[in-house]
mmCIF file with all atom_site columns, C-alpha atoms in Angstrom:
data_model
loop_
_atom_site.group_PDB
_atom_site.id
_atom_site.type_symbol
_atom_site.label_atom_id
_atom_site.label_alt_id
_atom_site.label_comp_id
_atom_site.label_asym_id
_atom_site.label_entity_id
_atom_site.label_seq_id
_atom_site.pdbx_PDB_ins_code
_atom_site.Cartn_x
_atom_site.Cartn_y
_atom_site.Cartn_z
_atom_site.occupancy
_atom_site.B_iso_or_equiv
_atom_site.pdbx_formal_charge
_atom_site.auth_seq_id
_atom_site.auth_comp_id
_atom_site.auth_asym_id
_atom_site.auth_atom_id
_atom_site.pdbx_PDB_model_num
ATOM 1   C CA . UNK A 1 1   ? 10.064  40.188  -20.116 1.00 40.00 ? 1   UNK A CA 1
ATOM 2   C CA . UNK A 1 2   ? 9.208   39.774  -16.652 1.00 39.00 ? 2   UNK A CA 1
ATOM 3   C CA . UNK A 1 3   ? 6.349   36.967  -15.230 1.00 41.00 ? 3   UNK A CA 1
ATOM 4   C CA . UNK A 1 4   ? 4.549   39.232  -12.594 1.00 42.00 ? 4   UNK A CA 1
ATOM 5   C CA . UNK A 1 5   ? 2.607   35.568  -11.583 1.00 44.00 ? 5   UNK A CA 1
ATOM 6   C CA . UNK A 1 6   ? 5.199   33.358  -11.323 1.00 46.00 ? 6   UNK A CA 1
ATOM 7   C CA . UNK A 1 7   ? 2.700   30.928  -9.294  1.00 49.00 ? 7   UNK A CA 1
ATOM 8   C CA . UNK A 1 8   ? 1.728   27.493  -10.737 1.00 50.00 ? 8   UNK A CA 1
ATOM 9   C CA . UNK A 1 9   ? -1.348  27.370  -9.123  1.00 49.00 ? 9   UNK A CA 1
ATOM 10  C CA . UNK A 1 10  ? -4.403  30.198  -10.074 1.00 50.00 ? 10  UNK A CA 1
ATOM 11  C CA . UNK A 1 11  ? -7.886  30.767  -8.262  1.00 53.00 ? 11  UNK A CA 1
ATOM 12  C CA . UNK A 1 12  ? -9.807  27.985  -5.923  1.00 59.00 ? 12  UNK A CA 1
ATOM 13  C CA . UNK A 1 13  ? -6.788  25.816  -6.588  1.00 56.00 ? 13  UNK A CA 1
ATOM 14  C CA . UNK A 1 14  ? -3.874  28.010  -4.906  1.00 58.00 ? 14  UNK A CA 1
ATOM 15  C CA . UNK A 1 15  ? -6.616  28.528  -2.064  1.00 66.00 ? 15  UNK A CA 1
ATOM 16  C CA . UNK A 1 16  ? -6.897  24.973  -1.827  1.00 64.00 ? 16  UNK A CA 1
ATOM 17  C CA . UNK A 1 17  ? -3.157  23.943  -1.794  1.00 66.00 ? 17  UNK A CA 1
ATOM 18  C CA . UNK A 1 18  ? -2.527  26.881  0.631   1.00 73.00 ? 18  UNK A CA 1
ATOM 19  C CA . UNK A 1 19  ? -5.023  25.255  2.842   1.00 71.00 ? 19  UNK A CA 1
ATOM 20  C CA . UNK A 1 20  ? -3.312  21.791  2.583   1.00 69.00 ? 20  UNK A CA 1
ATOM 21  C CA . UNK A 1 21  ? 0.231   22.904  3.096   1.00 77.00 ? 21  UNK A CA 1
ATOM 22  C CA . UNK A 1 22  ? -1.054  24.081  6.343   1.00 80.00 ? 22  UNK A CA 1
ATOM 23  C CA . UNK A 1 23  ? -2.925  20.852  7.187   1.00 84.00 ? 23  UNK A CA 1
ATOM 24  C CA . UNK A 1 24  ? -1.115  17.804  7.456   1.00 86.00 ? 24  UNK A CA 1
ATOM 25  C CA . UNK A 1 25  ? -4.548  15.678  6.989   1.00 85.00 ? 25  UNK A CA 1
ATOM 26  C CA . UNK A 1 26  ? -4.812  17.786  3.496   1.00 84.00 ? 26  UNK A CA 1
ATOM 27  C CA . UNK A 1 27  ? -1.271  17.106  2.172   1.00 88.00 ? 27  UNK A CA 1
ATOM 28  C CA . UNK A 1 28  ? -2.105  13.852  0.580   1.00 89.00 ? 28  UNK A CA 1
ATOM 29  C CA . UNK A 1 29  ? -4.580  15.860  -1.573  1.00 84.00 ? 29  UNK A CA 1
ATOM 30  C CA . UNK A 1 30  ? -2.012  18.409  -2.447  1.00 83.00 ? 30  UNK A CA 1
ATOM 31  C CA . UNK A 1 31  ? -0.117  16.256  -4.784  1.00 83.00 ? 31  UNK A CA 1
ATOM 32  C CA . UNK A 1 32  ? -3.576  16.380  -6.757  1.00 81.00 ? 32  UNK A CA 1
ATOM 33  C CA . UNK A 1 33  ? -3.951  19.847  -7.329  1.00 79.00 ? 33  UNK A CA 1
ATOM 34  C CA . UNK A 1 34  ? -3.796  21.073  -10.833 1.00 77.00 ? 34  UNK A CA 1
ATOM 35  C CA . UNK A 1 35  ? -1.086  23.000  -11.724 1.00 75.00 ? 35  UNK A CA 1
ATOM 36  C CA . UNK A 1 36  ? 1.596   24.146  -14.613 1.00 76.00 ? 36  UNK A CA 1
ATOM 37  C CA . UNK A 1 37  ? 4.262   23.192  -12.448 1.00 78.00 ? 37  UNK A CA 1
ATOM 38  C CA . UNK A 1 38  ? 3.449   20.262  -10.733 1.00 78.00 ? 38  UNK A CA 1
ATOM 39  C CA . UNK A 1 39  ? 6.368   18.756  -9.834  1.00 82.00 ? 39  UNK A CA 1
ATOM 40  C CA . UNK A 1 40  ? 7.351   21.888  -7.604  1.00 84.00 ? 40  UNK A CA 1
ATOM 41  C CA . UNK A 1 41  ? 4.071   21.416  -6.342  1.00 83.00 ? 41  UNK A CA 1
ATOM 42  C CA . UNK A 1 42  ? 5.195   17.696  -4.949  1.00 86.00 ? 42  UNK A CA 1
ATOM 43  C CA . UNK A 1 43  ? 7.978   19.198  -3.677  1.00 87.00 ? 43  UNK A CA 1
ATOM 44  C CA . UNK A 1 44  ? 6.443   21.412  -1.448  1.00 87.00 ? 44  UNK A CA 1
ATOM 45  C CA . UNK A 1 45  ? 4.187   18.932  -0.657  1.00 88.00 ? 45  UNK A CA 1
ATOM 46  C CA . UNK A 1 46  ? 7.505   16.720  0.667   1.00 88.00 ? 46  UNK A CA 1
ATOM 47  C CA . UNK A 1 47  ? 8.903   19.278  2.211   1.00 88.00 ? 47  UNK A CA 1
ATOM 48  C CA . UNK A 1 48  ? 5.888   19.835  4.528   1.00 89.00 ? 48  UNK A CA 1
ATOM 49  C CA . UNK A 1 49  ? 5.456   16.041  4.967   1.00 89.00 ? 49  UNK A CA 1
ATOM 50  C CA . UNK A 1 50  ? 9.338   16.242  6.467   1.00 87.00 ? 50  UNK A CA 1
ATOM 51  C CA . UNK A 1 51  ? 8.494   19.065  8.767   1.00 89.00 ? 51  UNK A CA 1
ATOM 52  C CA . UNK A 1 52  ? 5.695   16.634  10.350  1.00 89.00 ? 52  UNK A CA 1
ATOM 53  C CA . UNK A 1 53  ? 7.132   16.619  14.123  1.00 91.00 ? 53  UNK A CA 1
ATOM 54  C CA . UNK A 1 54  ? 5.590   13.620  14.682  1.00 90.00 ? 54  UNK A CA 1
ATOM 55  C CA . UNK A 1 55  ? 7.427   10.523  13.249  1.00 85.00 ? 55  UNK A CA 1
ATOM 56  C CA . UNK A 1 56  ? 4.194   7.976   13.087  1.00 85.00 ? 56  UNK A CA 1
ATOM 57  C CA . UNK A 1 57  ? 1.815   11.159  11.429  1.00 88.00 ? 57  UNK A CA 1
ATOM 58  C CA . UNK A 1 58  ? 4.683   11.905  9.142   1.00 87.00 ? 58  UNK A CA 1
ATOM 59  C CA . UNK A 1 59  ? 4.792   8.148   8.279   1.00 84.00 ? 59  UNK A CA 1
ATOM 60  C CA . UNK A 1 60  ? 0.998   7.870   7.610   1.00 85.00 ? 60  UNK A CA 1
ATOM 61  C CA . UNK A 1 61  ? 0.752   11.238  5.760   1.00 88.00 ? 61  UNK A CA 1
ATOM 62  C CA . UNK A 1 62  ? 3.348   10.048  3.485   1.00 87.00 ? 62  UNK A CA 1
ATOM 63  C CA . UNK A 1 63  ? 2.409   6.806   2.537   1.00 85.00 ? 63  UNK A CA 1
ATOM 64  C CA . UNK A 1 64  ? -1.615  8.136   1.405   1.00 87.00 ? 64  UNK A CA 1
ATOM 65  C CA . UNK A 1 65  ? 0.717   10.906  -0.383  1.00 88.00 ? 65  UNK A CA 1
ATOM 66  C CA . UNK A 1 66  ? 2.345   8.508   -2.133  1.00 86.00 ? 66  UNK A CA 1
ATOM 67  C CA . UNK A 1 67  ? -0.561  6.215   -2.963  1.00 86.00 ? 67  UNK A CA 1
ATOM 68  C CA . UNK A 1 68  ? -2.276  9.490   -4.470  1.00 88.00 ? 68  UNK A CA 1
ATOM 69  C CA . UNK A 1 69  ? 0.073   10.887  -6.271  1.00 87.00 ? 69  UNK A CA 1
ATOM 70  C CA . UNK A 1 70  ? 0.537   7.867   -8.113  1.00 86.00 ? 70  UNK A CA 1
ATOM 71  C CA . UNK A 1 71  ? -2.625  8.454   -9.761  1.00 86.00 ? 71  UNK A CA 1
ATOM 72  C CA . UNK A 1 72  ? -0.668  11.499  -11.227 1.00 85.00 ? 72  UNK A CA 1
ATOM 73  C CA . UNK A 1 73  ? 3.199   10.790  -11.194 1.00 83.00 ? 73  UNK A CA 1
ATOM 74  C CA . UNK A 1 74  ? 5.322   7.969   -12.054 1.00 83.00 ? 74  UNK A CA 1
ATOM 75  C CA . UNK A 1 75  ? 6.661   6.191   -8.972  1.00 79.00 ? 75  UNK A CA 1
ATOM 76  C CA . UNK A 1 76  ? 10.181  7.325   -9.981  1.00 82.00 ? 76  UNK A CA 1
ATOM 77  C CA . UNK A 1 77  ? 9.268   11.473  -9.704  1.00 81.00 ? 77  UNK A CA 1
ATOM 78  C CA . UNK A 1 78  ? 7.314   10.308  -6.169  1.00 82.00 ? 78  UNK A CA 1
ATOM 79  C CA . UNK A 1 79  ? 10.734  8.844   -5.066  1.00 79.00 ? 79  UNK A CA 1
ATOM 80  C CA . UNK A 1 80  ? 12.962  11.705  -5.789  1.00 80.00 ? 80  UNK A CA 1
ATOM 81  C CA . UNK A 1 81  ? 10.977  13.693  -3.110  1.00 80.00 ? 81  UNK A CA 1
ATOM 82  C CA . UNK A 1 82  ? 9.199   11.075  -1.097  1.00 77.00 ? 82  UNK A CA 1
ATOM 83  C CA . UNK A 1 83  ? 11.767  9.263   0.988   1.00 68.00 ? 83  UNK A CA 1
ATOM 84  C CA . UNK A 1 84  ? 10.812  5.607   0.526   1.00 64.00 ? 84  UNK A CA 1
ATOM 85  C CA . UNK A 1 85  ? 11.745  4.356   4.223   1.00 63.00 ? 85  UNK A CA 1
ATOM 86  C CA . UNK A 1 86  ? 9.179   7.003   5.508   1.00 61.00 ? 86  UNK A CA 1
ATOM 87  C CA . UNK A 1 87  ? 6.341   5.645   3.115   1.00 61.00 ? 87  UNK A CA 1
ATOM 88  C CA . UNK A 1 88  ? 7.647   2.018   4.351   1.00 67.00 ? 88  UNK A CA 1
ATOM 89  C CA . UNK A 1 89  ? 6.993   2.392   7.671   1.00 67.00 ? 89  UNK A CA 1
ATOM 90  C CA . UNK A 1 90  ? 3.253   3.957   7.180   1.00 66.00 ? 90  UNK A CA 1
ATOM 91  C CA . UNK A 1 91  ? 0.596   1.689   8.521   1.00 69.00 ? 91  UNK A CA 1
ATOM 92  C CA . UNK A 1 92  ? -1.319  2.161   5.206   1.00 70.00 ? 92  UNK A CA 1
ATOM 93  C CA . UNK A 1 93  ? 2.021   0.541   3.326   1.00 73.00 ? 93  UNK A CA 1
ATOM 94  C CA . UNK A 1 94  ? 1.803   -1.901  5.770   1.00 78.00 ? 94  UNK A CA 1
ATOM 95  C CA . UNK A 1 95  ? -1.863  -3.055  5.304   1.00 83.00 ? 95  UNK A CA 1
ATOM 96  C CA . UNK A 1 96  ? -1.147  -3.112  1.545   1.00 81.00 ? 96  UNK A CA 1
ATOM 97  C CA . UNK A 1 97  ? 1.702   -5.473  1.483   1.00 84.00 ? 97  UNK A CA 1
ATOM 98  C CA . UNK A 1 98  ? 0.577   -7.519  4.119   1.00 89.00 ? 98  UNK A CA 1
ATOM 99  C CA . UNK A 1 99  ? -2.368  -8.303  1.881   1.00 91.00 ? 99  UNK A CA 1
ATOM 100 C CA . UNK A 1 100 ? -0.152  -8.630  -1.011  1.00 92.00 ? 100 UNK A CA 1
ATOM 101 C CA . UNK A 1 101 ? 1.690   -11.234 0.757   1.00 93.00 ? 101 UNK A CA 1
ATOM 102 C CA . UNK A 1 102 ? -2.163  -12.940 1.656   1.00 95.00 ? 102 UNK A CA 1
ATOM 103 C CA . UNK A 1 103 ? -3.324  -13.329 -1.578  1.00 95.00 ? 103 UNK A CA 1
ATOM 104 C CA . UNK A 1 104 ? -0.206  -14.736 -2.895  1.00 95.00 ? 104 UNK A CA 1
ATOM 105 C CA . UNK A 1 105 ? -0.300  -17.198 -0.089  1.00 95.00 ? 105 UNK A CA 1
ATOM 106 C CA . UNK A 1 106 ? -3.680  -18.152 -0.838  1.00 95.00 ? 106 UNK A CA 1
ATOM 107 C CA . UNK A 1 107 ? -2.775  -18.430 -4.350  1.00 95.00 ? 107 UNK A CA 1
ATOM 108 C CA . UNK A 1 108 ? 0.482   -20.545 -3.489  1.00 95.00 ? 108 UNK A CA 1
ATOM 109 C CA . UNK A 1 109 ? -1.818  -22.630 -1.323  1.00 95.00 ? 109 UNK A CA 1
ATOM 110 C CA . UNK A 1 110 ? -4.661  -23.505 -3.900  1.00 94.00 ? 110 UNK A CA 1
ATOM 111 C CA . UNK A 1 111 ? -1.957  -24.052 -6.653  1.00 94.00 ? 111 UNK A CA 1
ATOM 112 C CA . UNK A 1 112 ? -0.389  -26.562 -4.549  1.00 94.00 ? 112 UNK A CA 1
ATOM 113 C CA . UNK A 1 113 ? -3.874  -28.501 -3.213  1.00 94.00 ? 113 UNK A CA 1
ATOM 114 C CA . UNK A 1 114 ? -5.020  -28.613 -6.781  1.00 93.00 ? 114 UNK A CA 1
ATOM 115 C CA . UNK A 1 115 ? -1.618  -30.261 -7.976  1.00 92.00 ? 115 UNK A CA 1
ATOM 116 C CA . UNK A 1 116 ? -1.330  -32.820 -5.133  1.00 92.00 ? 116 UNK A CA 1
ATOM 117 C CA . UNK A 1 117 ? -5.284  -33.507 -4.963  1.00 92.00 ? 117 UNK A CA 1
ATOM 118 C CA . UNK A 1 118 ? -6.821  -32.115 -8.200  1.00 90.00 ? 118 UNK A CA 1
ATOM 119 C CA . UNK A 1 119 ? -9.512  -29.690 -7.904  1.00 88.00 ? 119 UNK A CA 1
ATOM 120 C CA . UNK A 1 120 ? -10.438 -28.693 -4.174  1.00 90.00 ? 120 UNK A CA 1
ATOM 121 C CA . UNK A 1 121 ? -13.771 -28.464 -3.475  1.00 89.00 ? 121 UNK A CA 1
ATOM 122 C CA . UNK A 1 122 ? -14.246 -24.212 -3.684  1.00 91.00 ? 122 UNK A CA 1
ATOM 123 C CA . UNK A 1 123 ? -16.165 -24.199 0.454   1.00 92.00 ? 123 UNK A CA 1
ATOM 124 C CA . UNK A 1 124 ? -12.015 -25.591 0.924   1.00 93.00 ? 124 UNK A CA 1
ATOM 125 C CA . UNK A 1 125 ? -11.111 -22.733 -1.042  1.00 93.00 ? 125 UNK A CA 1
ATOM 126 C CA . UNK A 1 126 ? -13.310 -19.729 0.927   1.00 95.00 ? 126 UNK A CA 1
ATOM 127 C CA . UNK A 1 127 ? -12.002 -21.148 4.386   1.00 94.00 ? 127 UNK A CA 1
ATOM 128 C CA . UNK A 1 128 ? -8.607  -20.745 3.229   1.00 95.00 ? 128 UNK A CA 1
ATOM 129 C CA . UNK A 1 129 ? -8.973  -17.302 2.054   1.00 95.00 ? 129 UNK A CA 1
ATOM 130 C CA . UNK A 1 130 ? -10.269 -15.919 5.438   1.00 94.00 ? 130 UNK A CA 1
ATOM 131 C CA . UNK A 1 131 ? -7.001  -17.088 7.156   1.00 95.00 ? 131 UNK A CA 1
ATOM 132 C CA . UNK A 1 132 ? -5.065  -14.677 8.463   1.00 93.00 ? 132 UNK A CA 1
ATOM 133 C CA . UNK A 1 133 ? -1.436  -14.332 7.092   1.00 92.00 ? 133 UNK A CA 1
ATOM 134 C CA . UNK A 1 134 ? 0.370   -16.113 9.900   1.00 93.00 ? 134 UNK A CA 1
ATOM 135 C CA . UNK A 1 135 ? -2.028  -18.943 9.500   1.00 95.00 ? 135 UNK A CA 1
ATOM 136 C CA . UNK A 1 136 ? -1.667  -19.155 6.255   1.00 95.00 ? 136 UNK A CA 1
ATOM 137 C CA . UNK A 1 137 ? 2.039   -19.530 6.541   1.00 93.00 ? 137 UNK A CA 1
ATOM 138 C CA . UNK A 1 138 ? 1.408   -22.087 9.218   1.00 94.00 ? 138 UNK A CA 1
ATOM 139 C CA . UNK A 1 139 ? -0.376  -24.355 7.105   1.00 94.00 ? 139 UNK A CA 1
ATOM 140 C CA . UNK A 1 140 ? 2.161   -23.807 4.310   1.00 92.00 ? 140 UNK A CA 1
ATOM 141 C CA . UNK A 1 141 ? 4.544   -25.179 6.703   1.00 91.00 ? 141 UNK A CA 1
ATOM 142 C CA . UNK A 1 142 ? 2.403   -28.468 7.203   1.00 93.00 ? 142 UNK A CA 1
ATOM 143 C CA . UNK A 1 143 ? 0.769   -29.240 3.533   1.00 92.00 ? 143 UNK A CA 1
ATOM 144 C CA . UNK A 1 144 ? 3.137   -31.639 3.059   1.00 91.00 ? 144 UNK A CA 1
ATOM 145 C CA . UNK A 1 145 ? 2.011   -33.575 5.715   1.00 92.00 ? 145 UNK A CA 1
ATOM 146 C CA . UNK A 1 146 ? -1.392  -33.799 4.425   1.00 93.00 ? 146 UNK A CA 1
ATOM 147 C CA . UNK A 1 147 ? -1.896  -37.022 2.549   1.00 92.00 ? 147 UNK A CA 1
ATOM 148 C CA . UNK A 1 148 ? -5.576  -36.305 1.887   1.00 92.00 ? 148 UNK A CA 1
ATOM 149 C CA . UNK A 1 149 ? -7.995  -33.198 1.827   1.00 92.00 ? 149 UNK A CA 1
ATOM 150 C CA . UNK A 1 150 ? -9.747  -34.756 4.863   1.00 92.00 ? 150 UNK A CA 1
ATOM 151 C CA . UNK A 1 151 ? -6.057  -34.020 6.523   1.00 93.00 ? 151 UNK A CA 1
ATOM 152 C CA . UNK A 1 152 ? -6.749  -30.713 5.535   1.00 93.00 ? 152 UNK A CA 1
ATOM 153 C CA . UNK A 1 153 ? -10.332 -30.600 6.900   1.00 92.00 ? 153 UNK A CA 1
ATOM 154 C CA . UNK A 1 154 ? -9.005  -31.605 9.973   1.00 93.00 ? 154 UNK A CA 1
ATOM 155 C CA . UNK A 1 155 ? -6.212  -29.364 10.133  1.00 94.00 ? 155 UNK A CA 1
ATOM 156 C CA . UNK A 1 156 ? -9.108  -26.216 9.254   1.00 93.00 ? 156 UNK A CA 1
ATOM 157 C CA . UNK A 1 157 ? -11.428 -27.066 11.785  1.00 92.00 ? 157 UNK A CA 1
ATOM 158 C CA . UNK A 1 158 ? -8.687  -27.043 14.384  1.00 91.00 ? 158 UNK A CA 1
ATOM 159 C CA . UNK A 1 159 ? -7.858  -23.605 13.593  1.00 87.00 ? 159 UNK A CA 1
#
């Protein structure tokens, strides 16, 4: 028996993911599109994303392709045809992990203050959260030298 459509996709939804394999901006939203065969689809999706001439649009298109299709794949089927430096690299992986590494800073931080000084007053608290990352690694260098929270008033205000 032969398939005469042999294509996944069927009506506004192979327009669609036509559309977005000719549009970088689009691909992202490619990996959505419902089909029979969708990890073919991803594929095609990757293989675009590779084609991207430019390394720092290839990076960024990758990395919101990845973070959608894990709504819909398991991050080991992303990885077989998204290479992971690529998504690395993306500004939007970036962003994510550096406020991955903030709030478990912040939570290192507060953990620590409440140990040595019991519980910190929570206007303590907000200040510290709207650190930036380096700062927050700066005073993570110099809580031990605190040997009150008025150390660590001081310390804020100066910042």
């Amino acid at each position: 028996m032969v398939r005469k459509n042999c294509n996944p996709l069927s009506g506004n939804a192979f327009t669609f993911f036509q559309q977005a394999l000719n549009n970088p901006a689009l691909l992202p939203l490619a990996s959505l599109t419902r089909t029979n065969l969708p990890f073919i689809l991803l594929g095609q999706v990757a293989e675009k994303i590779a084609k991207i001439p430019n390394r720092e649009e290839r990076q960024n298109i990758a990395g919101c392709t990845e973070i959608l299709a894990g709504l819909k794949f398991e991050k080991d089927v992303i990885r077989q045809f998204l290479r992971e430096d690529i998504m690395q690299e993306s500004v939007i992986y970036q962003d994510i992990l550096q406020k991955g590494k903030k709030k478990e800073a912040v939570k290192w931080i507060t953990s620590f203050l409440n140990y040595r000084f019991g519980d910190v007053n929570s206007s303590l608290i907000a200040e510290i959260q709207v650190l930036s990352l380096p700062k927050l690694e700066a005073m993570r260098n110099v809580l031990f030298n605190f040997a009150t929270l008025a150390d660590l008033e001081v310390w804020l205000k100066q910042q």
